[in-house]
Structures are given as structure tokens and as C-alpha cells.
Amino acid sequence: MKESSVKKIAVLTSGGDSPGMNAALRAVVRTASYYNIECFGVREGYNGLIHDDFIKMGPRSVKNIINEGGTILKSARSKEFMTKAGRKKAYENCVKHEIDALVCIGGDGTFTGAKIFNEEFGIKVIGVPGTIDNDIFGTDNTIGYDTALNTAMEAIDKIRDTATSHNRVFFVEVMGRDAGFIALNSGIAAGALDILIPEKKDSLKDLFATFDRAEKAGKSSSIVVVAEGEQLGNIYELSKATQEKFPDYDIRVAVLGHIQRGGSPSCADRVLASRLGYGAVIGLMKGKSNVMAGMQSNKLIFTPFETAIVKHNEINQDLLKISEILAI
């Protein structure tokens, strides 16, 4: 590859953390080093850009982090960066450190900030999708999604042991404020009776009909997986309504919460993060900016931020049908 016009880059992690962010950071730092590009890490996302919290990074700065969850640079949601004055401060610090380009690891909020920053001040920016929700367009999977999926599945498996031991019905809430990818896939993998997600028009009538069918089929215990953004109501309202309809049921609620965000990243997430971190640096060297690096059909592609933010990955309709058929 010919010599790059990019001589110095900064990398940050922003928004909600996801398993594999460290692996992506490691890939960015080591790829930059390989191509003789200076690399700085920015602590606490866009807040670090504003408060001049830069740290020089090299290959040894990122040793032994590929297997760690979270992010060693730490993350934050920056309200100050949402203001023009805050972004101006951030730009002045980039100029001070002679930063040519930024690699921003995060979700759609992170990319929105990067896009505005590029439009206002012209600094090159490239995104790496790190979010467990898997709702960003332009990549088959986001970093952290596979790990979160496995964490949810393992937790539901353990809950099932209790459900079958006591003939109980469990409503299990998984993460997914705007997207049902974790709920749908972990629900199928764990053999859930029903899966409630924001993308599907669910009704209490349909939910109760599913319980009726399960009863007729001789099911004595059941798991219902609910995405946190389910439109029908929160998990406690759903369990209460079900209890009123089926007073003999022994119903319990389990909210998995932030357990899904942590933990050592899976092999798939480590490899994906390594490929996308590498891809981000290669993209900058090729002159790309205001785009996100993603993997589609096992190939590195670059999607404009505008498209990645506005569009969303679609729920697979076949999976919805499969979940329904296999539930009873």
C-alpha cells in the first residue's frame, strides 16, 4: 500500500460499552503502528476530546486486552459535545495534537457526533460499530452482539432449569430498546414459548392464545423472552396481565439488564473487532471519511454515516416464523 497522507490519528470509544471494543482498539493501534501512523487514545469518548485527555499509544499499550470486556479508554455520553462550543474545543485540541483523523468506536449516537464534527471542522472521521443491539445498517453484525447473545442465552438456560423444576412461567427481559435482535435470537436458541419484540405488533390476545396452546400441548413450564423496548408494555405489566388471565400460573420475572453488556468477548466478536479496527485504519489511508467500516457477506465495506444512522438492520421474517413453529 502506498504511503498514507494520514500521519497521526486518535481513537476513542463512545456511548454504551460493548464486549470487543478493546479488541477493536487494539487492532486500530497496532495497524496504525504497522503503517507508521502515530496513534493517540482519547479517554472517555468525546469528553476526552473536549478536555484534552489524550494518551500516546503503541503496540504495547494494548497488550493483553483482546480478551477483556468494556473499554480501557472508558466511555461516556458527552452532552457538551452536543454543543457547537464543545465541538470547537474538541477541534482545537485535535489541532494542538496535529491529529489528521479520528476513529470513533460506538453506535449511532457516536456516529452522529462524528458526522457533525466532520461537517463543521473538516477533520476526517471513520466509525467502527460497537453496540450489542445489532441495529446499525451497513454491517451484518456489530461488535458485542454475539457475546451479548450468548450471555442472554446462557442466562435463559439457567432460568429454564428453575422453571422446569417448579412448573413456573418466567418472563425474561433482555436488552433491545429499539431492536429485537437479542430477544429473537436468544429466544429461539433457548426454546422460548413466545418472543416479544418492538418490530412485531404483539397483542395480549396473541400472548394468551400461545399460553392456551402450550397448555393443550402439555407444557408445564414456559419462558417468554421480552425485549426491553417491547411496545405492548413493560415486563411487569405483561406478567401482571398474564397472572390475572391465568390465576393458577406461578409467574416470575427476570430482568437480565447490564449483565449482557459485560464479560469477555466471544471468538466471533474478537475476530470481527480485529477486522473492523484494521479496516478503519485502511479506510483512512485510502482517503475515506464520514463512513463506517462494516462486514457484509464476510467482506469489508464502508457505509456513509448518514445511511448507517438513518437505516436499520431488518429483523429476519423467517426467524419470526421459525420461533412460532418451534415454540410448542
Coordinates of N, CA and C in Angstrom, one line a residue, residues 156 170-177 179-180 182-184 186-187 192 194-198 202 207 223-236 238-239 253-256 260:
I156 N -30.8 -17.5 30.2 CA -32.1 -18.1 30.0 C -32.1 -19.6 30.2
F170 N -41.7 -18.0 33.3 CA -40.8 -16.9 33.5 C -40.9 -15.9 32.4
F171 N -41.1 -14.6 32.7 CA -40.9 -13.5 31.7 C -39.5 -13.0 31.9
V172 N -38.7 -13.1 30.8 CA -37.3 -12.7 30.9 C -37.0 -11.5 30.0
E173 N -36.6 -10.4 30.6 CA -36.3 -9.2 29.8 C -34.9 -9.2 29.4
V174 N -34.6 -9.0 28.0 CA -33.3 -8.8 27.5 C -33.1 -7.4 26.9
M175 N -31.9 -7.0 26.7 CA -31.7 -5.6 26.2 C -32.2 -5.5 24.7
G176 N -32.5 -4.3 24.3 CA -33.0 -4.1 23.0 C -34.1 -3.0 23.0
R177 N -33.7 -1.8 23.2 CA -34.6 -0.7 23.4 C -35.4 -0.4 22.1
A179 N -34.6 -2.4 19.1 CA -34.4 -3.6 18.2 C -34.5 -4.9 19.0
G180 N -35.1 -5.9 18.3 CA -35.4 -7.2 18.9 C -34.4 -8.3 18.6
I182 N -31.5 -9.4 19.9 CA -31.1 -10.2 21.0 C -32.2 -11.1 21.5
A183 N -33.4 -10.5 21.6 CA -34.6 -11.2 22.1 C -34.9 -12.4 21.1
L184 N -35.0 -12.1 19.9 CA -35.4 -13.1 18.9 C -34.4 -14.2 18.8
S186 N -31.8 -15.1 20.9 CA -31.6 -15.8 22.2 C -32.9 -16.6 22.5
G187 N -34.0 -16.1 22.2 CA -35.3 -16.8 22.4 C -35.4 -18.1 21.7
A192 N -37.7 -20.5 23.8 CA -38.8 -19.8 24.4 C -40.1 -20.1 23.8
D194 N -42.6 -17.8 23.8 CA -43.0 -16.6 23.0 C -41.9 -15.6 23.1
I195 N -41.8 -14.8 22.0 CA -40.7 -13.8 22.0 C -41.4 -12.4 21.6
L196 N -41.3 -11.4 22.5 CA -42.0 -10.1 22.2 C -40.9 -9.1 21.9
I197 N -41.0 -8.5 20.7 CA -40.0 -7.5 20.2 C -40.7 -6.3 19.7
P198 N -39.9 -5.2 19.7 CA -40.5 -3.9 19.2 C -41.0 -3.9 17.8
D202 N -47.3 -7.1 18.7 CA -47.8 -8.1 19.6 C -49.1 -7.6 20.3
L207 N -50.6 -13.4 23.0 CA -49.8 -14.0 24.0 C -50.6 -15.0 24.8
I223 N -41.0 -20.2 29.1 CA -40.2 -19.0 29.1 C -40.7 -18.0 28.0
V224 N -41.0 -16.8 28.4 CA -41.3 -15.7 27.4 C -40.2 -14.7 27.5
V225 N -39.5 -14.5 26.3 CA -38.5 -13.5 26.2 C -39.0 -12.2 25.7
V226 N -38.7 -11.1 26.4 CA -39.2 -9.8 26.1 C -38.1 -8.8 25.9
A227 N -38.1 -8.1 24.7 CA -37.1 -7.1 24.5 C -37.5 -5.9 25.4
E228 N -36.6 -5.1 25.9 CA -36.9 -4.0 26.8 C -37.7 -2.9 26.1
G229 N -37.6 -2.8 24.8 CA -38.4 -1.8 24.1 C -39.8 -2.3 23.6
E230 N -40.2 -3.5 24.0 CA -41.5 -4.0 23.6 C -42.6 -3.0 23.7
Q231 N -43.4 -2.8 22.7 CA -44.4 -1.8 22.7 C -45.7 -2.1 23.5
L232 N -45.9 -3.4 23.7 CA -47.1 -3.8 24.4 C -47.1 -3.4 25.9
G233 N -46.0 -3.2 26.5 CA -45.9 -2.8 27.9 C -44.7 -3.3 28.5
N234 N -44.3 -2.9 29.7 CA -43.1 -3.4 30.3 C -43.3 -4.8 30.9
I235 N -42.3 -5.4 31.2 CA -42.3 -6.9 31.6 C -43.2 -7.1 32.8
Y236 N -43.2 -6.1 33.7 CA -44.1 -6.3 35.0 C -45.6 -6.2 34.6
L238 N -46.9 -7.0 31.7 CA -47.2 -8.2 31.0 C -47.4 -9.4 31.9
S239 N -46.5 -9.5 32.9 CA -46.7 -10.6 33.8 C -47.9 -10.5 34.7
V253 N -40.5 -13.0 37.2 CA -39.9 -12.0 36.2 C -38.4 -12.0 36.5
A254 N -37.7 -12.0 35.4 CA -36.2 -11.9 35.5 C -35.7 -10.8 34.5
V255 N -35.1 -9.8 35.0 CA -34.5 -8.7 34.1 C -33.0 -8.9 34.0
L256 N -32.5 -9.3 32.8 CA -31.0 -9.6 32.7 C -30.2 -8.3 32.8
Q260 N -25.6 -8.3 30.2 CA -25.4 -8.6 28.8 C -24.4 -7.8 28.1

